[in-house]
XYZ file of C-alpha atoms in Angstrom:
379
model
C 94.746 83.385 350.221
C 93.895 80.066 348.901
C 95.287 81.030 345.494
C 98.569 82.192 346.969
C 98.781 79.072 349.075
C 98.339 76.958 345.995
C 101.101 78.782 344.126
C 103.341 78.509 347.124
C 102.756 74.780 347.349
C 103.459 74.374 343.627
C 106.773 76.202 343.866
C 107.777 74.124 346.851
C 107.539 70.838 344.899
C 108.837 72.142 341.562
C 112.343 71.276 340.298
C 112.644 74.719 338.770
C 113.129 77.023 341.706
C 115.403 79.305 339.709
C 116.194 80.279 336.105
C 119.620 78.635 336.397
C 118.028 75.343 337.429
C 115.628 75.556 334.499
C 118.427 76.198 331.978
C 120.460 73.249 333.308
C 117.448 70.927 333.106
C 116.518 72.136 329.607
C 120.093 71.591 328.386
C 120.086 68.054 329.786
C 116.732 67.448 328.128
C 118.100 68.566 324.749
C 121.084 66.219 325.170
C 118.712 63.388 325.993
C 116.704 64.130 322.855
C 119.869 64.185 320.747
C 120.898 60.840 322.218
C 117.441 59.438 321.506
C 117.600 60.731 317.912
C 121.012 59.147 317.443
C 119.694 55.831 318.783
C 116.714 56.000 316.421
C 119.040 56.750 313.492
C 121.238 53.774 314.351
C 118.155 51.556 314.657
C 116.907 52.752 311.254
C 120.284 52.025 309.677
C 120.205 48.529 311.161
C 116.703 48.007 309.780
C 117.907 49.102 306.345
C 120.905 46.771 306.538
C 118.787 43.864 307.737
C 116.160 44.640 305.125
C 118.815 44.775 302.425
C 120.216 41.494 303.724
C 116.789 39.891 303.567
C 116.326 41.184 300.029
C 119.759 39.847 299.080
C 118.905 36.460 300.541
C 115.432 36.212 299.019
C 116.172 37.850 295.647
C 119.642 36.431 295.046
C 120.613 33.500 297.257
C 117.188 31.805 297.254
C 115.957 33.108 293.903
C 116.465 29.758 292.143
C 114.922 27.641 294.879
C 111.823 25.797 293.656
C 109.193 26.338 296.335
C 105.816 24.669 296.445
C 102.756 24.903 298.654
C 101.223 21.802 300.172
C 98.307 21.505 302.544
C 98.978 22.214 306.201
C 95.853 20.340 307.254
C 97.184 17.715 309.658
C 94.441 15.237 308.861
C 95.204 15.428 305.129
C 98.892 14.904 305.911
C 98.143 11.771 307.915
C 99.123 13.176 311.316
C 97.249 10.897 313.688
C 95.141 12.552 316.375
C 96.998 12.592 319.674
C 100.498 12.402 318.185
C 102.786 14.424 320.434
C 105.447 16.762 319.089
C 107.989 19.063 320.683
C 108.147 22.620 319.244
C 111.949 22.614 319.516
C 112.348 19.422 317.475
C 111.462 19.745 313.790
C 111.019 16.787 311.435
C 111.311 17.301 307.672
C 110.951 14.672 304.945
C 113.860 14.351 302.503
C 113.096 12.567 299.228
C 115.450 11.445 296.505
C 113.481 10.619 293.361
C 114.584 8.609 290.349
C 113.409 11.162 287.795
C 115.371 11.021 284.545
C 114.951 14.738 283.785
C 114.824 18.039 285.652
C 111.455 17.570 287.354
C 110.829 16.265 290.868
C 108.633 13.230 290.233
C 108.949 9.455 290.294
C 109.651 6.792 292.883
C 111.281 8.131 296.045
C 114.132 5.665 296.337
C 115.626 7.793 299.112
C 113.318 8.460 302.077
C 114.836 10.186 305.089
C 113.284 11.900 308.090
C 115.637 14.795 308.838
C 115.305 15.976 312.425
C 116.590 19.371 313.595
C 116.864 18.883 317.351
C 117.484 22.224 319.060
C 117.215 20.647 322.521
C 120.039 18.116 322.183
C 121.712 20.191 319.459
C 121.735 17.425 316.872
C 120.713 16.677 313.319
C 119.285 13.162 313.013
C 118.792 11.207 309.806
C 116.278 8.348 309.865
C 116.348 6.363 306.608
C 113.248 4.320 305.802
C 114.009 1.526 303.369
C 112.209 2.032 300.091
C 110.787 -1.536 299.953
C 108.949 -1.174 303.280
C 105.378 -2.454 302.981
C 102.961 0.211 304.223
C 99.351 1.228 303.734
C 98.985 3.923 301.050
C 95.260 3.713 300.416
C 93.095 4.030 297.328
C 95.943 5.341 295.174
C 97.918 2.170 295.787
C 98.669 -0.146 292.862
C 97.212 -3.065 294.815
C 93.678 -4.057 295.778
C 94.633 -4.190 299.473
C 95.823 -0.589 299.552
C 99.271 -1.742 300.699
C 102.331 -0.932 298.633
C 106.017 -0.180 298.880
C 106.604 3.130 300.603
C 108.634 4.514 297.700
C 105.556 4.266 295.431
C 103.658 6.924 297.399
C 105.639 9.798 295.901
C 105.081 8.681 292.320
C 101.362 8.032 292.947
C 100.486 11.225 294.799
C 103.528 13.485 295.022
C 105.028 14.866 298.213
C 101.682 15.173 300.025
C 100.857 11.474 299.706
C 104.440 10.530 300.550
C 104.341 12.634 303.732
C 100.886 11.293 304.577
C 102.183 7.734 304.241
C 105.196 8.363 306.500
C 103.077 10.098 309.140
C 100.395 7.386 309.198
C 102.857 4.519 309.187
C 105.226 5.823 311.863
C 103.027 8.253 313.867
C 105.058 11.274 312.768
C 104.261 15.005 312.595
C 105.909 15.979 309.289
C 104.435 18.954 307.411
C 107.306 19.935 305.083
C 109.735 18.318 302.669
C 112.807 18.769 300.461
C 113.213 16.772 297.238
C 116.119 16.247 294.846
C 116.530 13.777 291.992
C 119.555 11.575 291.393
C 120.846 13.766 288.576
C 120.735 16.771 290.871
C 122.442 14.790 293.622
C 125.529 14.737 291.415
C 125.376 18.518 291.055
C 124.906 18.964 294.816
C 128.021 16.918 295.596
C 129.977 18.848 292.962
C 128.820 22.125 294.551
C 130.623 20.968 297.702
C 133.725 20.079 295.717
C 133.120 16.324 295.991
C 133.387 14.080 299.051
C 136.009 11.744 300.510
C 134.808 8.315 301.615
C 136.281 4.928 302.530
C 135.196 2.144 300.149
C 135.830 -1.575 299.789
C 137.113 -3.273 296.651
C 133.645 -4.698 296.003
C 132.163 -1.207 296.249
C 134.812 0.178 293.911
C 133.956 -2.396 291.260
C 130.223 -1.755 291.609
C 130.717 2.024 291.418
C 132.422 1.639 288.059
C 129.691 -0.708 286.816
C 127.012 1.778 287.920
C 128.834 4.644 286.207
C 128.824 2.725 282.931
C 125.114 1.989 283.390
C 124.436 5.662 284.098
C 125.858 6.568 280.697
C 122.845 4.898 279.127
C 120.281 6.671 281.315
C 119.494 10.030 279.759
C 119.214 12.819 282.298
C 120.388 10.695 285.226
C 123.977 11.916 285.304
C 125.654 13.992 282.649
C 129.233 14.382 281.539
C 130.609 11.148 282.995
C 134.329 11.032 282.252
C 137.372 9.015 283.263
C 137.808 11.156 286.386
C 134.545 9.736 287.781
C 135.830 6.155 287.732
C 137.689 4.786 290.764
C 140.960 2.895 290.298
C 141.698 1.941 293.930
C 139.740 1.040 297.056
C 140.291 2.649 300.466
C 139.852 6.373 301.048
C 138.862 7.930 297.728
C 137.668 11.280 296.422
C 134.257 11.125 294.771
C 132.848 13.483 292.190
C 129.107 14.027 292.025
C 128.658 11.265 289.443
C 130.785 8.890 291.504
C 128.737 9.623 294.635
C 125.508 8.863 292.739
C 126.948 5.548 291.533
C 128.091 4.767 295.094
C 124.658 5.635 296.560
C 122.931 3.228 294.185
C 124.949 0.159 295.187
C 122.888 -2.690 296.634
C 123.668 -5.742 294.476
C 126.702 -6.694 296.591
C 124.905 -6.654 299.961
C 121.486 -5.206 300.919
C 119.101 -2.288 300.754
C 120.063 -1.480 304.337
C 123.654 -0.964 303.250
C 122.407 1.112 300.333
C 120.645 3.424 302.813
C 123.826 3.572 304.898
C 125.786 4.652 301.824
C 123.304 7.420 301.119
C 123.723 8.587 304.710
C 127.512 8.390 304.323
C 127.305 10.874 301.460
C 125.021 13.211 303.432
C 127.274 13.043 306.488
C 130.345 13.784 304.359
C 128.597 16.830 302.872
C 127.647 18.131 306.323
C 131.218 17.537 307.483
C 132.576 19.663 304.640
C 130.580 22.674 305.820
C 133.063 23.191 308.656
C 135.905 23.629 306.170
C 134.221 26.502 304.328
C 134.904 30.124 305.085
C 132.018 32.520 305.646
C 132.648 34.012 302.206
C 132.055 30.616 300.579
C 128.498 30.230 301.826
C 126.613 32.662 299.552
C 127.698 30.940 296.336
C 127.189 27.482 297.846
C 123.672 28.365 298.983
C 122.812 29.820 295.581
C 124.026 26.687 293.770
C 122.222 24.375 296.176
C 118.904 26.219 295.877
C 118.795 25.601 292.141
C 118.931 21.852 292.752
C 116.038 21.279 295.137
C 112.292 21.621 295.563
C 110.815 22.372 298.980
C 107.621 23.335 300.782
C 109.606 25.253 303.426
C 108.954 28.992 303.312
C 111.691 31.592 303.589
C 110.810 32.446 307.194
C 111.315 28.835 308.273
C 114.546 28.559 306.298
C 115.874 31.753 307.913
C 114.929 30.322 311.294
C 117.375 27.440 310.811
C 120.288 29.762 309.957
C 121.741 30.094 313.478
C 121.491 26.352 314.063
C 123.084 25.532 310.700
C 126.259 27.489 311.435
C 126.548 26.211 315.013
C 128.465 23.206 316.293
C 125.920 20.367 316.134
C 126.369 16.591 315.977
C 124.936 14.198 313.393
C 123.313 10.839 314.204
C 121.807 8.161 311.947
C 119.239 5.380 312.005
C 117.991 2.902 309.378
C 114.511 1.340 309.610
C 113.864 -1.551 309.556
C 116.803 -2.815 311.565
C 117.363 -5.795 313.811
C 114.962 -4.385 316.417
C 112.027 -4.593 313.984
C 112.951 -8.175 313.005
C 111.983 -7.639 309.347
C 111.117 -10.481 307.000
C 111.767 -10.109 303.278
C 109.943 -12.265 300.761
C 108.193 -12.272 297.386
C 104.459 -11.691 297.703
C 102.490 -12.559 294.576
C 99.180 -11.763 296.261
C 100.047 -8.056 296.235
C 101.782 -8.059 292.862
C 100.091 -10.851 290.862
C 101.686 -10.006 287.513
C 105.354 -9.763 288.369
C 105.734 -10.405 292.080
C 107.858 -8.077 294.195
C 110.254 -8.362 297.084
C 109.391 -6.144 300.039
C 110.137 -5.558 303.712
C 107.383 -6.634 306.112
C 107.809 -5.658 309.755
C 105.947 -4.332 312.798
C 105.299 -0.666 311.985
C 104.223 0.147 315.556
C 107.523 -1.210 316.840
C 109.346 0.786 314.172
C 107.440 3.945 315.144
C 108.469 3.479 318.772
C 112.097 2.962 317.682
C 112.042 6.134 315.578
C 110.526 8.184 318.414
C 113.158 6.961 320.878
C 115.869 7.960 318.401
C 114.415 11.388 317.633
C 113.241 12.478 321.101
C 115.777 10.575 323.252
C 115.239 11.192 326.984
C 112.094 13.219 326.271
C 110.236 10.118 325.045
C 108.460 7.635 327.308
C 108.095 4.391 325.342
C 105.504 3.017 327.791
C 103.088 5.915 327.433
C 104.160 7.258 324.038
C 104.375 10.736 325.588
C 106.993 13.362 324.734
C 108.178 15.713 327.471
C 107.340 19.351 326.716
C 105.117 18.199 323.888
C 102.299 19.806 322.006
C 99.542 17.395 321.017
C 98.809 17.460 317.295
C 95.194 18.035 316.303
C 93.911 16.466 313.121
C 92.401 19.653 311.806
C 93.497 23.284 311.778
């Protein structure tokens, strides 16, 4: 009795009270399996396409990119204990070196903190003037350990240059991109040149610099009449012309020189909007052959969506009026030749840079960044 009762109870709760019901359910199950198989097939095809795309990007587009590995130890990179960073705001060091050949060594006469701000949807360029007096340490050319900030790259490569920026301005930089002036010309040419407004004084100095470049082997090649500028106002610049323009400082100041470098960068970014999607692969391939970076492919891929989005560009030059810099010749630091350098309050400059980069997220009184992660000095 108990056995029959159990069977009776089972049949009462079963969905298959008849053969017809069973056949209908089994047919639906087979359809479900077919749909699941189709979904899996589509997913596999997508994986193949994505995988092929990744192979195309890594083996073709980025094949000529010079990648390097630098320490990720925050203490070695000069990231001060307690420095706060926001995971959605990335700071990368951009260096322009004065190498006269195809390597990436020498004085970093261009020093820019490039900020990718995914919160405010901006790219921010903070130029640090190359003659800024900062503490480099035992590798410095002076007994005091202080030197011009552009010397750090030539004395200890990208790692020492990043360390110096981080220590001096309380930054969190762990990666860099470097080009040399000769490659800057090729980069501008890869974009088809740039259009910029220039004064008559700038026009004259551009032409003087172009003539000087002819005598500097490896700096800029193939200078021709087309590189020279005949009129002021809005002009089209070739790569060689843009290099000559970026080097101008005799007619005004190093601050204006940094502004000109930023003008070229801003013009290049502006040209991206005029390119069609089919133009990007060749542009990326040409650009990769002209730079050295510590960024890995995963990080580079991570910036892809942001790079093709509608972001704004903002600029800052340090020191500025806020830092109240004083320029002078200090023979104590450079007893043999003497050297002009910028001396200013680095703590004040660091605060200025943080306000620019983090905007409303930064509290200047406490030095705290909203939504921040505190950097540790060791990993």
